[in-house]
Short mmCIF file of C-alpha atoms and ligand atoms in Angstrom, two decimals:
data_model
loop_
_atom_site.label_atom_id
_atom_site.label_comp_id
_atom_site.label_asym_id
_atom_site.label_seq_id
_atom_site.Cartn_x
_atom_site.Cartn_y
_atom_site.Cartn_z
CA MET P 109 -60.45 29.44 58.42
CA ARG P 110 -61.66 32.77 58.73
CA VAL P 111 -61.45 34.16 55.40
CA ILE P 112 -62.17 30.51 53.94
CA GLU P 113 -64.42 29.69 55.97
CA PRO P 114 -67.88 31.26 53.21
CA LEU P 115 -65.63 30.07 50.36
CA TYR P 116 -66.17 26.33 51.61
CA ALA P 117 -69.43 25.96 52.70
CA GLU P 118 -70.39 27.53 49.23
CA ILE P 119 -67.74 24.56 48.06
CA LEU P 120 -69.66 21.83 49.99
CA ARG P 121 -72.91 23.40 48.02
CA ARG P 122 -71.98 23.34 44.73
CA ASN P 123 -69.84 19.88 45.23
CA GLN P 124 -73.31 17.71 47.11
CA GLY P 125 -71.85 14.20 48.41
CA GLU P 126 -68.26 13.99 47.47
CA THR P 127 -66.95 13.43 50.92
CA GLU P 128 -63.41 12.67 49.53
CA PHE P 129 -62.84 16.13 47.06
CA HIS P 130 -64.66 17.82 50.34
CA GLN P 131 -62.00 16.67 52.91
CA ALA P 132 -59.25 17.48 50.28
CA VAL P 133 -60.17 20.57 50.22
CA ARG P 134 -60.61 21.44 53.93
CA GLU P 135 -57.37 20.40 54.57
CA VAL P 136 -55.75 22.91 52.32
CA LEU P 137 -57.72 25.78 53.20
CA GLU P 138 -57.48 25.31 56.70
CA THR P 139 -54.05 25.77 56.61
CA LEU P 140 -53.90 28.85 53.98
CA ASP P 141 -55.06 31.91 56.02
CA PRO P 142 -52.21 33.56 56.53
CA VAL P 143 -51.48 33.84 53.00
CA LEU P 144 -54.46 35.06 52.27
CA GLU P 145 -54.35 37.78 54.96
CA ARG P 146 -50.82 38.64 53.36
CA ARG P 147 -51.38 38.36 49.69
CA PRO P 148 -55.30 40.13 49.60
CA GLU P 149 -54.50 40.62 45.90
CA LEU P 150 -54.90 36.75 46.10
CA VAL P 151 -58.41 37.47 47.79
CA ASP P 152 -59.69 39.79 44.63
CA ALA P 153 -58.63 37.76 41.99
CA ARG P 154 -60.72 35.16 43.94
CA ILE P 155 -57.32 32.19 43.13
CA VAL P 156 -59.12 30.23 45.93
CA GLU P 157 -62.75 29.24 43.89
CA ARG P 158 -60.79 29.28 40.50
CA THR P 159 -58.31 26.76 42.03
CA CYS P 160 -61.10 24.62 43.33
CA GLU P 161 -63.75 24.67 40.55
CA PRO P 162 -61.92 22.16 37.75
CA GLU P 163 -61.43 24.33 34.27
CA ARG P 164 -63.00 20.98 32.58
CA GLN P 165 -64.77 17.39 34.33
CA LEU P 166 -65.43 14.30 31.34
CA ILE P 167 -67.86 11.20 32.77
CA PHE P 168 -68.10 8.75 30.31
CA ARG P 169 -69.47 5.46 29.06
CA VAL P 170 -67.15 2.36 28.56
CA PRO P 171 -68.61 -0.73 27.38
CA TRP P 172 -66.75 -4.22 27.44
CA SER P 173 -67.03 -7.19 26.85
CA ASP P 174 -66.28 -10.45 29.27
CA ASP P 175 -64.75 -13.99 27.99
CA SER P 176 -68.28 -15.89 28.13
CA GLY P 177 -69.84 -12.42 26.00
CA ASP P 178 -71.48 -10.33 28.56
CA ILE P 179 -71.35 -7.17 27.88
CA HIS P 180 -70.65 -4.68 30.77
CA VAL P 181 -71.24 -1.60 31.45
CA ASN P 182 -68.85 1.00 33.70
CA ARG P 183 -68.11 4.84 34.09
CA GLY P 184 -65.15 6.58 33.25
CA PHE P 185 -63.82 10.17 34.62
CA ARG P 186 -61.08 12.72 33.71
CA VAL P 187 -60.86 15.88 36.09
CA GLU P 188 -58.60 18.14 34.36
CA PHE P 189 -58.04 20.59 37.48
CA SER P 190 -55.71 23.14 36.74
CA SER P 191 -53.13 23.39 33.10
CA ALA P 192 -51.69 26.82 35.37
CA LEU P 193 -48.23 24.81 35.61
CA GLY P 194 -48.62 22.86 32.23
CA PRO P 195 -50.32 20.29 30.85
CA TYR P 196 -52.78 18.01 33.04
CA LYS P 197 -50.70 15.42 34.74
CA GLY P 198 -52.16 12.94 36.79
CA GLY P 199 -52.90 9.03 36.60
CA LEU P 200 -55.77 7.14 35.61
CA ARG P 201 -57.03 4.51 39.06
CA PHE P 202 -59.28 1.59 37.99
CA HIS P 203 -61.44 0.49 41.67
CA PRO P 204 -65.01 -0.52 41.86
CA SER P 205 -64.99 3.04 44.41
CA VAL P 206 -64.21 5.20 41.36
CA ASN P 207 -67.17 8.77 41.44
CA LEU P 208 -66.44 11.69 40.79
CA GLY P 209 -65.72 13.00 44.47
CA ILE P 210 -63.05 10.26 44.16
CA VAL P 211 -61.51 11.54 41.52
CA LYS P 212 -61.92 15.26 42.05
CA PHE P 213 -60.19 14.66 45.53
CA LEU P 214 -57.16 13.28 43.79
CA GLY P 215 -57.40 16.14 40.86
CA PHE P 216 -57.70 18.49 44.11
CA GLU P 217 -54.37 17.44 45.21
CA GLN P 218 -51.83 16.83 41.98
CA ILE P 219 -52.42 20.06 41.59
CA PHE P 220 -50.38 21.02 44.71
CA LYS P 221 -48.61 17.93 44.81
CA ASN P 222 -47.17 19.14 40.77
CA ALA P 223 -46.37 22.70 41.03
CA LEU P 224 -44.24 20.94 44.72
CA THR P 225 -41.73 19.45 42.41
CA GLY P 226 -40.71 22.43 40.60
CA LEU P 227 -41.58 20.61 36.78
CA PRO P 228 -43.73 22.25 34.40
CA ILE P 229 -46.95 20.17 35.29
CA GLY P 230 -50.38 20.77 35.26
CA GLY P 231 -52.71 18.84 37.78
CA GLY P 232 -55.26 16.05 36.60
CA LYS P 233 -56.90 12.60 37.59
CA GLY P 234 -59.02 9.68 36.53
CA GLY P 235 -60.29 6.38 36.12
CA ALA P 236 -63.34 4.51 35.95
CA ASP P 237 -65.60 2.31 38.42
CA PHE P 238 -64.09 -1.22 37.01
CA ASP P 239 -62.55 -3.82 39.03
CA PRO P 240 -59.55 -5.59 37.14
CA LYS P 241 -59.56 -8.03 39.97
CA GLY P 242 -59.97 -11.69 39.33
CA ARG P 243 -60.64 -10.28 35.08
CA SER P 244 -58.31 -12.16 32.28
CA ASP P 245 -55.84 -10.23 31.12
CA ALA P 246 -58.09 -10.30 27.05
CA GLU P 247 -60.46 -8.91 29.35
CA ILE P 248 -57.77 -6.26 30.79
CA MET P 249 -56.59 -5.04 27.05
CA ARG P 250 -60.51 -4.77 26.38
CA PHE P 251 -61.29 -2.79 28.94
CA CYS P 252 -58.71 -0.77 28.36
CA GLN P 253 -59.41 -0.29 24.92
CA SER P 254 -62.92 0.66 25.26
CA PHE P 255 -61.23 3.51 27.95
CA MET P 256 -59.21 4.48 25.56
CA THR P 257 -61.61 5.05 22.56
CA GLU P 258 -63.48 7.67 24.30
CA LEU P 259 -60.38 9.09 26.24
CA HIS P 260 -57.99 9.72 23.40
CA ARG P 261 -59.54 12.99 22.22
CA HIS P 262 -59.12 14.66 25.12
CA LEU P 263 -55.50 13.26 26.01
CA GLY P 264 -52.51 14.83 24.20
CA GLU P 265 -48.88 15.82 25.14
CA TYR P 266 -49.56 19.32 25.41
CA THR P 267 -53.19 18.52 26.45
CA ASP P 268 -53.42 16.54 29.12
CA VAL P 269 -51.06 12.89 29.94
CA PRO P 270 -52.46 10.56 32.36
CA ALA P 271 -50.03 7.92 34.01
CA GLY P 272 -51.27 4.33 36.90
CA ASP P 273 -52.40 4.79 40.09
CA ILE P 274 -54.60 2.27 41.55
CA GLY P 275 -55.57 -0.73 39.25
CA VAL P 276 -53.35 0.95 36.73
CA GLY P 277 -49.52 -0.28 35.71
CA GLY P 278 -47.67 -0.95 33.17
CA ARG P 279 -49.87 -4.01 31.81
CA GLU P 280 -52.75 -0.77 31.73
CA ILE P 281 -50.82 1.58 30.42
CA GLY P 282 -49.62 -0.75 27.41
CA TYR P 283 -53.13 -1.35 26.26
CA MET P 284 -54.70 2.10 26.69
CA PHE P 285 -51.00 3.97 24.50
CA GLY P 286 -51.32 0.66 22.12
CA GLN P 287 -55.44 2.03 21.16
CA TYR P 288 -54.10 5.45 21.81
CA LYS P 289 -51.90 5.04 18.50
CA ARG P 290 -53.58 2.65 16.85
CA ILE P 291 -56.78 5.82 16.66
CA THR P 292 -54.18 8.77 16.09
CA ASN P 293 -51.70 7.16 14.08
CA ARG P 294 -49.44 9.57 16.28
CA TYR P 295 -46.14 7.39 18.13
CA GLU P 296 -46.62 10.35 20.40
CA SER P 297 -44.56 8.62 23.09
CA GLY P 298 -45.44 11.69 25.62
CA VAL P 299 -48.51 11.26 25.39
CA LEU P 300 -48.37 8.34 28.75
CA THR P 301 -45.71 8.34 31.30
CA GLY P 302 -45.33 4.66 33.06
CA LYS P 303 -44.52 3.13 30.37
CA GLY P 304 -42.55 -0.16 29.02
CA LEU P 305 -39.40 0.34 28.95
CA GLY P 306 -38.56 -0.74 25.50
CA TRP P 307 -41.09 2.15 24.54
CA GLY P 308 -40.51 5.11 25.45
CA GLY P 309 -40.96 4.36 29.29
CA ALA P 310 -38.31 5.83 32.01
CA GLN P 311 -35.71 4.13 34.68
CA ALA P 312 -37.06 4.34 37.90
CA ARG P 313 -40.36 5.47 37.21
CA THR P 314 -42.01 1.85 38.72
CA GLU P 315 -39.50 2.80 41.37
CA ALA P 316 -40.54 6.74 42.02
CA THR P 317 -43.34 6.64 44.20
CA GLY P 318 -42.54 3.92 46.78
CA TYR P 319 -38.66 5.17 46.64
CA GLY P 320 -39.72 8.96 47.20
CA CYS P 321 -41.59 8.34 49.78
CA VAL P 322 -38.73 6.63 51.57
CA LEU P 323 -36.12 9.83 50.77
CA PHE P 324 -38.50 12.54 52.19
CA THR P 325 -39.25 10.12 55.20
CA ALA P 326 -35.40 10.20 55.68
CA GLU P 327 -35.01 13.72 54.65
CA MET P 328 -37.19 14.34 58.35
CA LEU P 329 -35.52 11.44 60.28
CA ARG P 330 -32.15 14.05 59.02
CA THR P 331 -33.84 17.41 60.69
CA ARG P 332 -34.04 15.58 63.53
CA GLY P 333 -30.35 14.00 63.75
CA GLU P 334 -31.81 10.29 62.74
CA SER P 335 -31.66 7.83 60.12
CA LEU P 336 -33.70 5.48 58.94
CA ASP P 337 -30.46 2.85 59.50
CA GLY P 338 -31.51 0.30 61.79
CA GLN P 339 -35.44 1.41 62.37
CA ARG P 340 -38.23 -0.95 62.14
CA VAL P 341 -40.89 0.05 59.78
CA ALA P 342 -44.30 -0.71 58.81
CA VAL P 343 -45.73 -0.30 55.32
CA SER P 344 -49.42 -0.87 54.04
CA GLY P 345 -50.76 -2.21 51.18
CA SER P 346 -48.34 -4.21 48.40
CA GLY P 347 -49.32 -2.70 45.27
CA ASN P 348 -46.49 -0.18 43.53
CA VAL P 349 -46.46 2.24 46.04
CA ALA P 350 -45.90 -0.38 49.07
CA ILE P 351 -42.93 -2.89 47.06
CA TYR P 352 -40.61 -0.13 46.28
CA ALA P 353 -41.32 1.72 49.44
CA ILE P 354 -40.21 -1.14 51.39
CA GLU P 355 -36.71 -1.75 49.16
CA LYS P 356 -35.72 1.65 49.42
CA ALA P 357 -36.48 1.40 53.35
CA GLN P 358 -34.43 -1.93 53.11
CA GLN P 359 -31.43 -0.44 51.24
CA LEU P 360 -31.44 2.77 53.63
CA GLY P 361 -30.59 -0.46 57.05
CA ALA P 362 -34.02 -0.31 57.95
CA THR P 363 -36.20 -3.32 58.60
CA VAL P 364 -39.72 -3.71 57.58
CA VAL P 365 -42.21 -6.14 59.29
CA THR P 366 -45.04 -5.75 58.21
CA CYS P 367 -47.21 -5.30 55.58
CA SER P 368 -50.97 -5.79 53.48
CA ASP P 369 -53.54 -6.31 50.49
CA SER P 370 -57.37 -5.20 51.19
CA SER P 371 -57.91 -8.76 52.47
CA GLY P 372 -55.20 -8.51 55.78
CA TYR P 373 -51.74 -8.37 56.82
CA VAL P 374 -48.19 -10.25 57.25
CA VAL P 375 -45.95 -9.96 59.99
CA ASP P 376 -42.89 -10.64 59.14
CA GLU P 377 -40.48 -10.43 61.96
CA LYS P 378 -37.41 -11.46 60.07
CA GLY P 379 -38.04 -8.23 57.26
CA ILE P 380 -40.52 -9.02 54.87
CA ASP P 381 -39.05 -10.57 51.98
CA LEU P 382 -39.11 -8.50 48.98
CA ALA P 383 -38.11 -10.98 45.99
CA LEU P 384 -40.64 -12.94 47.20
CA LEU P 385 -43.67 -10.31 48.04
CA LYS P 386 -42.43 -9.10 44.27
CA GLU P 387 -43.33 -13.28 42.90
CA VAL P 388 -46.14 -13.33 44.84
CA LYS P 389 -47.78 -9.76 43.62
CA GLU P 390 -46.46 -9.02 40.39
CA VAL P 391 -45.72 -12.14 39.35
CA ARG P 392 -48.67 -14.25 40.64
CA ARG P 393 -51.04 -11.30 41.11
CA GLY P 394 -52.24 -13.23 43.81
CA ARG P 395 -53.57 -12.07 47.98
CA ILE P 396 -51.24 -11.21 50.79
CA SER P 397 -51.60 -14.86 52.42
CA GLU P 398 -49.87 -16.36 49.45
CA TYR P 399 -46.60 -14.64 51.38
CA ALA P 400 -47.18 -16.01 54.86
CA GLU P 401 -47.85 -19.73 53.71
CA LEU P 402 -44.85 -19.42 50.41
CA ARG P 403 -42.50 -17.74 53.56
CA GLY P 404 -42.48 -20.24 56.59
CA SER P 405 -43.91 -20.65 59.73
CA HIS P 406 -42.95 -17.17 61.74
CA VAL P 407 -44.43 -15.30 59.40
CA LYS P 408 -48.21 -14.57 61.17
CA PHE P 409 -50.34 -13.78 58.30
CA VAL P 410 -53.92 -11.83 60.09
CA PRO P 411 -57.30 -11.47 57.97
CA GLY P 412 -58.97 -7.99 58.47
CA THR P 413 -57.01 -4.27 59.20
CA GLY P 414 -55.08 -3.34 62.12
CA LEU P 415 -51.66 -3.51 61.23
CA TRP P 416 -51.11 0.00 62.59
CA ASN P 417 -50.79 -2.20 65.55
CA VAL P 418 -47.52 -3.58 65.29
CA PRO P 419 -45.09 -1.02 67.23
CA CYS P 420 -42.86 0.37 64.33
CA ASP P 421 -40.46 3.48 64.14
CA VAL P 422 -42.02 4.25 60.98
CA ALA P 423 -44.87 4.07 59.23
CA LEU P 424 -45.73 4.29 55.37
CA PRO P 425 -49.36 4.32 54.71
CA CYS P 426 -48.82 3.25 51.11
CA ALA P 427 -52.34 1.74 50.01
CA THR P 428 -55.40 3.66 49.90
CA GLN P 429 -57.82 7.08 51.38
CA ASN P 430 -58.50 7.20 54.60
CA GLU P 431 -57.37 3.63 55.71
CA LEU P 432 -55.00 5.15 59.21
CA HIS P 433 -57.82 6.91 61.22
CA GLU P 434 -57.98 7.94 64.74
CA THR P 435 -57.19 4.87 66.87
CA ASP P 436 -54.94 3.76 64.81
CA ALA P 437 -52.41 6.86 65.38
CA LEU P 438 -52.84 6.72 68.97
CA ALA P 439 -51.52 2.67 68.98
CA LEU P 440 -48.57 3.78 66.85
CA VAL P 441 -47.78 6.81 69.11
CA ARG P 442 -48.48 4.82 72.16
CA ASN P 443 -45.94 2.19 70.81
CA GLY P 444 -43.11 5.58 69.93
CA VAL P 445 -43.62 5.78 66.44
CA LYS P 446 -41.27 9.27 65.20
CA ALA P 447 -42.03 9.68 61.38
CA VAL P 448 -44.90 9.10 58.90
CA ALA P 449 -44.45 9.61 55.58
CA GLU P 450 -48.01 9.43 53.21
CA GLY P 451 -47.18 6.66 50.02
CA ALA P 452 -50.98 7.05 49.65
CA ASN P 453 -53.19 10.06 48.70
CA MET P 454 -55.52 10.90 51.49
CA PRO P 455 -54.53 7.69 53.56
CA THR P 456 -54.67 9.55 57.36
CA THR P 457 -57.67 10.37 58.30
CA PRO P 458 -57.65 14.36 59.85
CA GLU P 459 -58.27 13.19 62.74
CA ALA P 460 -55.37 11.00 62.93
CA VAL P 461 -53.13 13.44 61.35
CA ARG P 462 -54.28 15.68 64.56
CA VAL P 463 -52.32 13.48 66.83
CA PHE P 464 -49.65 12.90 65.04
CA GLN P 465 -48.98 16.46 65.25
CA GLU P 466 -49.46 16.36 68.61
CA ALA P 467 -47.79 14.13 69.60
CA GLY P 468 -45.16 15.78 68.13
CA VAL P 469 -44.37 13.27 65.20
CA ALA P 470 -42.70 14.24 61.64
CA PHE P 471 -45.72 14.45 59.30
CA GLY P 472 -45.12 14.17 56.32
CA PRO P 473 -48.41 14.76 53.66
CA GLY P 474 -48.68 13.07 49.85
CA LYS P 475 -48.61 15.92 48.19
CA ALA P 476 -44.90 15.80 49.46
CA ALA P 477 -44.22 12.42 50.29
CA ASN P 478 -45.36 10.75 47.48
CA ALA P 479 -44.58 13.17 44.87
CA GLY P 480 -41.49 11.71 43.52
CA GLY P 481 -44.32 9.54 41.11
CA VAL P 482 -45.33 12.56 39.29
CA ALA P 483 -42.04 14.25 39.53
CA THR P 484 -40.35 11.12 37.61
CA SER P 485 -43.30 10.82 34.60
CA ALA P 486 -42.28 14.43 34.26
CA LEU P 487 -38.32 13.15 34.03
CA GLU P 488 -40.23 10.70 31.25
CA MET P 489 -41.99 13.39 29.25
CA GLN P 490 -38.60 14.99 29.21
CA GLN P 491 -37.38 12.27 27.92
CA ASN P 492 -39.52 11.41 25.27
CA ALA P 493 -39.47 15.40 24.13
CA SER P 494 -36.29 15.10 23.74
CA ARG P 495 -36.14 11.62 21.99
CA ASP P 496 -33.80 10.81 24.62
CA SER P 497 -33.53 7.41 27.26
CA TRP P 498 -31.83 8.43 31.37
CA THR P 499 -29.65 5.41 32.49
CA PHE P 500 -31.96 4.87 35.76
CA ALA P 501 -28.55 6.03 38.17
CA HIS P 502 -29.20 9.47 36.76
CA THR P 503 -32.80 9.41 36.96
CA GLU P 504 -32.95 8.13 40.39
CA GLU P 505 -30.05 11.09 41.06
CA ARG P 506 -32.47 13.44 39.75
CA LEU P 507 -35.58 11.74 41.70
CA ALA P 508 -33.33 12.01 45.57
CA GLU P 509 -32.32 15.95 44.23
CA ILE P 510 -36.16 16.41 44.21
CA MET P 511 -37.52 14.94 47.13
CA ARG P 512 -34.73 17.12 48.41
CA HIS P 513 -36.18 20.57 47.09
CA ILE P 514 -39.17 18.88 48.09
CA HIS P 515 -38.78 18.35 51.28
CA ASP P 516 -36.68 21.46 51.81
CA SER P 517 -39.77 24.17 50.44
CA CYS P 518 -42.22 22.74 52.72
CA TYR P 519 -39.71 22.55 55.15
CA THR P 520 -38.74 26.87 55.25
CA THR P 521 -42.16 27.53 54.04
CA ALA P 522 -43.91 26.00 57.10
CA GLU P 523 -40.95 27.60 59.24
CA ARG P 524 -42.05 31.44 57.07
CA TYR P 525 -45.29 30.80 58.62
CA GLY P 526 -44.81 30.14 61.90
CA THR P 527 -45.28 27.08 62.26
CA PRO P 528 -41.79 25.26 62.48
CA GLY P 529 -41.82 21.70 61.65
CA ASN P 530 -45.48 21.38 60.15
CA TYR P 531 -45.29 19.38 56.65
CA VAL P 532 -48.75 19.74 55.83
CA VAL P 533 -48.44 23.74 56.29
CA GLY P 534 -45.46 24.36 54.22
CA ALA P 535 -46.51 22.05 51.56
CA ASN P 536 -50.30 23.39 51.25
CA ILE P 537 -48.44 26.83 50.91
CA ALA P 538 -45.38 26.16 49.06
CA GLY P 539 -47.61 24.15 45.79
CA PHE P 540 -50.79 26.91 46.60
CA GLU P 541 -48.25 30.27 46.21
CA LEU P 542 -46.94 28.29 43.18
CA VAL P 543 -50.09 27.72 41.53
CA ALA P 544 -51.68 31.20 42.72
CA ASP P 545 -48.34 33.48 41.17
CA ALA P 546 -49.35 31.98 37.65
CA MET P 547 -53.16 32.08 37.91
CA LEU P 548 -52.39 35.87 38.21
CA ALA P 549 -50.05 36.09 35.88
CA GLN P 550 -52.16 34.91 33.44
CA GLY P 551 -55.01 36.58 33.74
CA LEU P 552 -58.51 35.55 34.72
CA ILE P 553 -58.59 32.52 32.71
P1 NDP R 868 -51.85 -0.51 43.16
O1 NDP R 868 -53.32 -0.75 42.70
O2 NDP R 868 -50.66 -1.23 42.76
O3 NDP R 868 -51.98 -1.35 44.96
C1 NDP R 868 -52.74 -0.89 45.98
C2 NDP R 868 -52.79 -0.89 47.35
O4 NDP R 868 -53.57 -0.97 48.28
C3 NDP R 868 -52.79 -3.22 47.39
O5 NDP R 868 -52.20 -3.78 48.43
C4 NDP R 868 -54.58 -3.14 47.31
O6 NDP R 868 -54.69 -4.70 48.09
C5 NDP R 868 -54.15 -2.01 48.55
N1 NDP R 868 -55.54 -1.78 48.88
C6 NDP R 868 -56.30 -0.92 48.03
N2 NDP R 868 -57.69 -0.62 47.69
C7 NDP R 868 -57.62 -1.03 49.47
C8 NDP R 868 -58.74 -0.94 50.11
N3 NDP R 868 -60.06 -0.15 49.98
N4 NDP R 868 -58.63 -1.03 51.30
C9 NDP R 868 -57.14 -2.10 51.66
N5 NDP R 868 -56.71 -2.33 50.98
C10 NDP R 868 -56.10 -1.57 49.37
O7 NDP R 868 -51.13 1.01 43.55
P2 NDP R 868 -50.37 1.87 44.26
O8 NDP R 868 -49.55 1.55 44.81
O9 NDP R 868 -50.25 2.72 42.77
O10 NDP R 868 -51.48 3.22 44.88
C11 NDP R 868 -51.68 3.40 46.08
C12 NDP R 868 -51.90 4.21 46.47
O11 NDP R 868 -50.63 5.10 46.30
C13 NDP R 868 -53.18 5.61 46.64
O12 NDP R 868 -53.81 6.26 47.25
C14 NDP R 868 -52.52 5.72 44.54
O13 NDP R 868 -53.20 6.93 44.94
C15 NDP R 868 -50.98 6.77 45.58
N6 NDP R 868 -50.07 6.93 44.84
C16 NDP R 868 -49.60 6.31 43.89
C17 NDP R 868 -48.90 6.66 43.02
C18 NDP R 868 -48.03 5.48 41.66
O14 NDP R 868 -47.31 5.87 41.22
N7 NDP R 868 -48.71 4.70 41.66
C19 NDP R 868 -47.89 7.66 42.51
C20 NDP R 868 -48.46 8.96 44.02
C21 NDP R 868 -50.07 8.33 44.56
P3 NDP R 868 -55.32 -5.22 47.06
O15 NDP R 868 -54.66 -5.29 46.07
O16 NDP R 868 -56.39 -6.75 47.97
O17 NDP R 868 -57.01 -4.31 46.68
#
């Protein structure tokens, strides 16, 4: 932090109260000293300062009425962080916790994640402090329409291309795409990703983040002469990322023994029944306790937190930020965990990351391990631009290739900078250099 410390102090001063953003920036800056020492031209061009300041931040009112006619007002956000490598690209999150600091942390991470994919996409993120839980379909539609009524003027397939995130899945993307089309009178498929398969969506996009996270884990294990076959896996969450991480882990021969939602977790020693989990979560939109009730008496539902005490070889946090703390990491290490890969964004606290690194656990940070989702979104944009549609097998093969490429570039970058096996350093530096080189070439903008 020699070069970086004064820059970080300035970022704290200018972005007060945005704790998640501070955490995400610090985690990246902590690893950049060696690059900045080797490449003074990046310091002279103020690349770090420019990268930490979003190109544009939008905050807007989202009024909507519920089924009883009562009016609600939410706050919408879109942070267009960096267009150095392509149009702003990143998901929308609908969750009551959403605020500017959270959107900025996610947008900042997205810049480097998108760079790591090797595809031409910039970084952005957005959302609203809207709670979709318990809302009817009609209420969700009215909210999405109101949100897009403002946001549409800032989007475009060459400008800014949102996707889903927590609380935003295929249903919400559909309602937002419909409203965008209605307002603009353009069938601009490439303006949103995560669309339905019949109207411009890509095969394997739904599966991509979870699948990619497991493929990344398999690559980390391969460097240690191991595979996922026969491993016990713990997954947190039971949303989009978690469900498809479970699916791919099972396909590769692992047994997933636990998963969760915000109410608690289940332990299923026979291995999670994926068809039942999908029925509970994707069809009924129910709570995880319903899985335990329907699956049988051998399954335990435990309310609250504590999932990381379940012994496992591989841990995949796939729920939300800061869900895996130091005490959780210590419990995982005590129980012999070999690999941890972040399906969610920043789920592991900095103290917990340190525990894993000191114990020699293979640790894959989110900006590398969960980049499969946005990579497949970029493949969706590619198909939309060429008015083409690829098969599932072809798209999955591209995803696997991209995840291998991300793994290898993190691995070799970490080695090049004298920290072999440190994927945090590898991901941060590899992503940063790609963005920095583009910014240098494009001048002071
Ligand atoms: P979903 O909304 O589909 O699922 C989120 C899951 O996490 C749910 O099980 C939810 O439980 C749980 N969860 C959410 N907030 C909390 C909380 N505060 N405490 C405990 N559990 C919580 O979202 P996704 O699966 O799409 O996203 C999960 C993570 O992955 C996020 O960090 C997201 O940014 C990241 N990500 C997602 C990508 C994607 O393609 N979808 C791409 C890259 C990263 P409950 O239903 O009870 O709220």
